[in-house]
PDB file of C-alpha atoms in Angstrom:
ATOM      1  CA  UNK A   1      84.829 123.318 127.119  1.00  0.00           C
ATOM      2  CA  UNK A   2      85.403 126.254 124.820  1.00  0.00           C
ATOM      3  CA  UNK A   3      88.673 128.557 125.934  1.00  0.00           C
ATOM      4  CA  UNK A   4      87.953 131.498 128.055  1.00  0.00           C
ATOM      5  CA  UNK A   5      89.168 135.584 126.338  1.00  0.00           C
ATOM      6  CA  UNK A   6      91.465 137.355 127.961  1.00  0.00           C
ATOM      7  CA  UNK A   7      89.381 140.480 128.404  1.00  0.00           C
ATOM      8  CA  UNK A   8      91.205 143.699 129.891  1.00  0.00           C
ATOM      9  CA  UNK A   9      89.137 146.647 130.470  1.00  0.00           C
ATOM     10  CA  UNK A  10      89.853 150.245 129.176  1.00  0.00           C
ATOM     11  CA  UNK A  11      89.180 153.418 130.788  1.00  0.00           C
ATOM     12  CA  UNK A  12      87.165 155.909 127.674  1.00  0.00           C
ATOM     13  CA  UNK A  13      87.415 159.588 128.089  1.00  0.00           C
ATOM     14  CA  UNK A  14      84.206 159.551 126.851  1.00  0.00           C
ATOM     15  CA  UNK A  15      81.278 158.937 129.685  1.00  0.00           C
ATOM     16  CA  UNK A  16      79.221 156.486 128.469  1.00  0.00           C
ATOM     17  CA  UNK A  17      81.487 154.277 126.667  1.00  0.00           C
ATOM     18  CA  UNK A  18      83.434 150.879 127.422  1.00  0.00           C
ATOM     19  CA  UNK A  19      86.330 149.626 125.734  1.00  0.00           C
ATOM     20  CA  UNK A  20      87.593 146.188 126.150  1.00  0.00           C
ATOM     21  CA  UNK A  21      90.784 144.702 124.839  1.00  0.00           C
ATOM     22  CA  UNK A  22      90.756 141.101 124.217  1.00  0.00           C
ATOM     23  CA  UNK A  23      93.660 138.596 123.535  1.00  0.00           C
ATOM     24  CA  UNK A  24      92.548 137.620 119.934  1.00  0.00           C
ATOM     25  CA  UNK A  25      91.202 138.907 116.970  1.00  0.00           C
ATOM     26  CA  UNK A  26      87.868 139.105 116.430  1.00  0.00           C
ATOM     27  CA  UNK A  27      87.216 140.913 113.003  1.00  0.00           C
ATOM     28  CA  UNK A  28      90.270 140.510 111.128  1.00  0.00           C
ATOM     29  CA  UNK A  29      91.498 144.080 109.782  1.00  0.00           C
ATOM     30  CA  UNK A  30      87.750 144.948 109.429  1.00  0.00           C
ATOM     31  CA  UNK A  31      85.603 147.381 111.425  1.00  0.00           C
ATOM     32  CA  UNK A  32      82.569 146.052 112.152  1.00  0.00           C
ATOM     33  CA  UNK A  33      79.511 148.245 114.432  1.00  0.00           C
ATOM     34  CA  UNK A  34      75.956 146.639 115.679  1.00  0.00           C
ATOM     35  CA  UNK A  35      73.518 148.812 116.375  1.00  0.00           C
ATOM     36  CA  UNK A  36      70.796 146.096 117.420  1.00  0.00           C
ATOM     37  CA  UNK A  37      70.549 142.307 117.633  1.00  0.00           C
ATOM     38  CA  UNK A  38      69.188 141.835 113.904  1.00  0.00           C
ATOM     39  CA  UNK A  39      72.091 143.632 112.777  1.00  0.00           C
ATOM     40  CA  UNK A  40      74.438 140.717 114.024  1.00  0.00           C
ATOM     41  CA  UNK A  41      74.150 138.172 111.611  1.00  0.00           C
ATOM     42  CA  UNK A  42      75.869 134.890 111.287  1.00  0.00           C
ATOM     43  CA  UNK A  43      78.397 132.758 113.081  1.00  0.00           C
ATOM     44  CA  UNK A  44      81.446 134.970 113.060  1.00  0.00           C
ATOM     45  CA  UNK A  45      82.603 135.859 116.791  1.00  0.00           C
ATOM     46  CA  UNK A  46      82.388 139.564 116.165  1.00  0.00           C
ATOM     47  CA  UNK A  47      78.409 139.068 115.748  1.00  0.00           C
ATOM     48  CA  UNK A  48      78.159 136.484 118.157  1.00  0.00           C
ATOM     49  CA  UNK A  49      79.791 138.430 120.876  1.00  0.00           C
ATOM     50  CA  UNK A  50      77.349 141.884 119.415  1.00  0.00           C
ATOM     51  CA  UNK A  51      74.459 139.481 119.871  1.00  0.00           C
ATOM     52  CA  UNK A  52      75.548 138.633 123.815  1.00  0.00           C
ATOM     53  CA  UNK A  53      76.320 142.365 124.257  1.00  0.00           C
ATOM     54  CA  UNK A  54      73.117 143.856 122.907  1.00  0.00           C
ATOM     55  CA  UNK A  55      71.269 140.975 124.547  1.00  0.00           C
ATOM     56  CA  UNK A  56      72.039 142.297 127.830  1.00  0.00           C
ATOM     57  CA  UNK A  57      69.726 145.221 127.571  1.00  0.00           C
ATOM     58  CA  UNK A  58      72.796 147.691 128.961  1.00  0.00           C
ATOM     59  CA  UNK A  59      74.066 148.307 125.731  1.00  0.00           C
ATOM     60  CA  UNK A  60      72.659 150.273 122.853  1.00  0.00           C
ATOM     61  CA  UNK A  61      76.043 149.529 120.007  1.00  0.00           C
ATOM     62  CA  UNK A  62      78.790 147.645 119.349  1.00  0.00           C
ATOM     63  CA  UNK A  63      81.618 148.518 117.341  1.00  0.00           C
ATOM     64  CA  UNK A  64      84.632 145.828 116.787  1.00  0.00           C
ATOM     65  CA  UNK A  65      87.934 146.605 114.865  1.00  0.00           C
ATOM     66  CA  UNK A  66      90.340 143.733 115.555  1.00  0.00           C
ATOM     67  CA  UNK A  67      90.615 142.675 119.372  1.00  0.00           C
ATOM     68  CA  UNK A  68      89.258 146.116 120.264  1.00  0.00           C
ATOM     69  CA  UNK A  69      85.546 146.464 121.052  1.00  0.00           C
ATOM     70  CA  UNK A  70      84.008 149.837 122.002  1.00  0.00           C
ATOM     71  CA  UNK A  71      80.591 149.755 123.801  1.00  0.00           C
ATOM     72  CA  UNK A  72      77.887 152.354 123.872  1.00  0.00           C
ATOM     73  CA  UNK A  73      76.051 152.457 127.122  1.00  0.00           C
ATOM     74  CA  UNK A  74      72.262 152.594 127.276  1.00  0.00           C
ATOM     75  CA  UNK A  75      71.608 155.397 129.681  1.00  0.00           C
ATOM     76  CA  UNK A  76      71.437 154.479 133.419  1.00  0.00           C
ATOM     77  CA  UNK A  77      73.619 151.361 132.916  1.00  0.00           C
ATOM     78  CA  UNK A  78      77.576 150.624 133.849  1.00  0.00           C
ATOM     79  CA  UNK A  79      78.562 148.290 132.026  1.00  0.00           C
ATOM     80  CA  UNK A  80      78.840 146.100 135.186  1.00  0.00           C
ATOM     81  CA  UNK A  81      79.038 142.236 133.840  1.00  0.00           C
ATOM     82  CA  UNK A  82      79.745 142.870 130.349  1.00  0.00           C
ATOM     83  CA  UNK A  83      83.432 141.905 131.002  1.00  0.00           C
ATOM     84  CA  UNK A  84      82.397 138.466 131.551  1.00  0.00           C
ATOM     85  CA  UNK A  85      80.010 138.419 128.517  1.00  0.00           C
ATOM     86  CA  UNK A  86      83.224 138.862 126.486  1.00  0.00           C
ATOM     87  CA  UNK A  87      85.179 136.650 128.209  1.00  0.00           C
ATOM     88  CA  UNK A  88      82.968 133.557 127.750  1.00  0.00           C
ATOM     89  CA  UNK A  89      82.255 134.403 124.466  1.00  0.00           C
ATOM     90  CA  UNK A  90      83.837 131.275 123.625  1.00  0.00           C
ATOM     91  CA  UNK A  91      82.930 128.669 126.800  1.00  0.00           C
ATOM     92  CA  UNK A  92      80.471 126.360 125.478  1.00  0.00           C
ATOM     93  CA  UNK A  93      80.124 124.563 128.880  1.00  0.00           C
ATOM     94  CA  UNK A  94      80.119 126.167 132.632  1.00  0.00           C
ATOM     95  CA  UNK A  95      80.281 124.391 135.628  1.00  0.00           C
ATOM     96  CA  UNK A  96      76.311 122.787 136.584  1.00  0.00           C
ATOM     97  CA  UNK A  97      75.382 122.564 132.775  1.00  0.00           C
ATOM     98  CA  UNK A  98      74.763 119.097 131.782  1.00  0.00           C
ATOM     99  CA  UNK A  99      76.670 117.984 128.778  1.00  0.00           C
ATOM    100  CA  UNK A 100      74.576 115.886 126.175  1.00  0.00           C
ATOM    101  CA  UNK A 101      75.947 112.973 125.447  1.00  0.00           C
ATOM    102  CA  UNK A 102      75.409 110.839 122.371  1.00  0.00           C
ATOM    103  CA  UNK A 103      73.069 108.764 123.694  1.00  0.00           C
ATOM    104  CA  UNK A 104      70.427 111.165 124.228  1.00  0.00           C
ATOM    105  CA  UNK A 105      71.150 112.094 120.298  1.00  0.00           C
ATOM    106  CA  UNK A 106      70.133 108.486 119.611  1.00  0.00           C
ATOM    107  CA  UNK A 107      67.195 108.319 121.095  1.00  0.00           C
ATOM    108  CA  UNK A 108      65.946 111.617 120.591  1.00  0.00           C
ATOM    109  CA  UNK A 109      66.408 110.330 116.832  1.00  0.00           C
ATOM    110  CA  UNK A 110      64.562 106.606 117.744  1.00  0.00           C
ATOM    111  CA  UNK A 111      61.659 108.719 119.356  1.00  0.00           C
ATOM    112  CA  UNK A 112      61.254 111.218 116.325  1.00  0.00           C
ATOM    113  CA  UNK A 113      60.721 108.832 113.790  1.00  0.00           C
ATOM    114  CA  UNK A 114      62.853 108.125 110.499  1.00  0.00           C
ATOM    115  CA  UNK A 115      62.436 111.309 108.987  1.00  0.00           C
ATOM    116  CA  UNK A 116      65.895 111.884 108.110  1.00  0.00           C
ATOM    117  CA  UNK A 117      66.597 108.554 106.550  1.00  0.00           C
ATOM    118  CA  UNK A 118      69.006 107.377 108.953  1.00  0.00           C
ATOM    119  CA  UNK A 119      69.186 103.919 109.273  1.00  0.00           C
ATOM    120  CA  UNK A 120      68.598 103.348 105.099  1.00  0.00           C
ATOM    121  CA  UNK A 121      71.471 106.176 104.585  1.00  0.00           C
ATOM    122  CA  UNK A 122      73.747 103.774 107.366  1.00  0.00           C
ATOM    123  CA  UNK A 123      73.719 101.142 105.187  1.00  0.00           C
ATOM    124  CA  UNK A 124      71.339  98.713 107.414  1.00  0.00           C
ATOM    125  CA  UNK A 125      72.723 100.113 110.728  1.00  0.00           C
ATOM    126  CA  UNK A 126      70.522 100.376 113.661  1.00  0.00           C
ATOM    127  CA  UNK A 127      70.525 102.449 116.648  1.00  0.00           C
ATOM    128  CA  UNK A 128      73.594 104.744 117.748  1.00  0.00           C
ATOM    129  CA  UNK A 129      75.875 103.310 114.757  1.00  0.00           C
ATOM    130  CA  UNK A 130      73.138 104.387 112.525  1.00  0.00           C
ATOM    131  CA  UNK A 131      72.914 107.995 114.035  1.00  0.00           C
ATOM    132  CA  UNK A 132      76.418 108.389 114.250  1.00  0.00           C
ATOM    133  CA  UNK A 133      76.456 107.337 110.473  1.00  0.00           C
ATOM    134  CA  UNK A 134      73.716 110.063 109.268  1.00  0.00           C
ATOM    135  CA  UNK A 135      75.299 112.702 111.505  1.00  0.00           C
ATOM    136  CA  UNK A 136      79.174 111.797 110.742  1.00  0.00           C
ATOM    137  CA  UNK A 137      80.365 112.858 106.621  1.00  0.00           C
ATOM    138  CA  UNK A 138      81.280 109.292 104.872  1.00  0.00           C
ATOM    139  CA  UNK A 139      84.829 110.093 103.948  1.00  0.00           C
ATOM    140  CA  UNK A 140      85.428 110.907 107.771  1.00  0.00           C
ATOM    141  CA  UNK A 141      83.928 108.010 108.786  1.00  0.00           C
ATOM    142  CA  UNK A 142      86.237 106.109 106.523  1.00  0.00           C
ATOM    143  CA  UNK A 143      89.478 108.148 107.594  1.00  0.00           C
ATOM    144  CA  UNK A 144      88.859 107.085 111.142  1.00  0.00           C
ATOM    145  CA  UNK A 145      87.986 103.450 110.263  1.00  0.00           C
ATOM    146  CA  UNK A 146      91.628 103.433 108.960  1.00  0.00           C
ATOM    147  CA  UNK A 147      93.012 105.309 111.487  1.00  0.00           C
ATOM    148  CA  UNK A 148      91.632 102.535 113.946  1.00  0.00           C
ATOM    149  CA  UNK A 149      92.503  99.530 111.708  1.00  0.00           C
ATOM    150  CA  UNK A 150      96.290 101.476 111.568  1.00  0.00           C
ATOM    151  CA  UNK A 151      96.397 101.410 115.499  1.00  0.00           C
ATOM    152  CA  UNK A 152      94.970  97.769 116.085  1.00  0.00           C
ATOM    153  CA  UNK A 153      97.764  96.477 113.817  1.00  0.00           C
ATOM    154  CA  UNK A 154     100.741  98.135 115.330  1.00  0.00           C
ATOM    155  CA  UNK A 155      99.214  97.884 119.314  1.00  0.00           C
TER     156      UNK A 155
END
């Protein structure tokens, strides 16, 4: 799951220094530079990919501007590997990872207790109908309720 970056690596004239190219745009027509993990904050894919590339320990800062991103070395380290930390920036799911299914939501849920309300929010639904109804916004619920009635009436 999750689509893999086209990541091309650039020669810098400066030792010390990577530069990738990627296929898509990470920052918009921003520039954006992390100097250390707490500096990459929130969901946005130029943090998210600062926070893998810091993370490593082989780089000491980021800085993004569009698909470009320009590493900074730490010294004794080449930047071996860090093409594949951009490039699965995106891949949710590699081959031997077990994917949870929903299920395991359910009874993780069941086992927990109540807390959240669930099966009073569901409107008296019990088990995995009553997760899927805490977990799942009402008005999409309803839209694909429709959606299924739609299809059962022409099929």
């Amino acid at each position: 799951m999750g689509q893999q970056i086209a990541v091309t690596a650039k020669p810098s004239p400066r030792p010390g220094l990577m530069r990738f190219e990627a296929n898509r745009n990470l920052t918009g027509m921003g520039h954006e530079v992390f100097r250390t993990v707490d500096d990459a904050i929130g969901p946005r894919p130029a943090a998210a990919l600062a926070r893998n590339l810091l993370s490593t320990g082989e780089v000491d800062a980021v800085h993004i501007y569009g698909n470009m991103i320009t590493v900074d070395l730490s010294k004794g380290h080449d930047g071996s590997g860090l093409t594949e930390v951009v490039r699965d920036l995106y891949q949710y799911w590699k081959p031997g990872m077990e994917l949870p299914v929903f299920e395991d939501v359910a009874a993780e849920a069941a086992a927990g207790g109540d807390a959240g309300g669930g099966a009073a929010d569901a409107g008296g639904a019990t088990g995995p109908e009553a997760e899927y109804l805490r977990l799942v916004p009402a008005l999409l619920v309803e839209r694909s309720r429709a959606a299924m009635a739609k299809w059962k009436a022409s099929h």
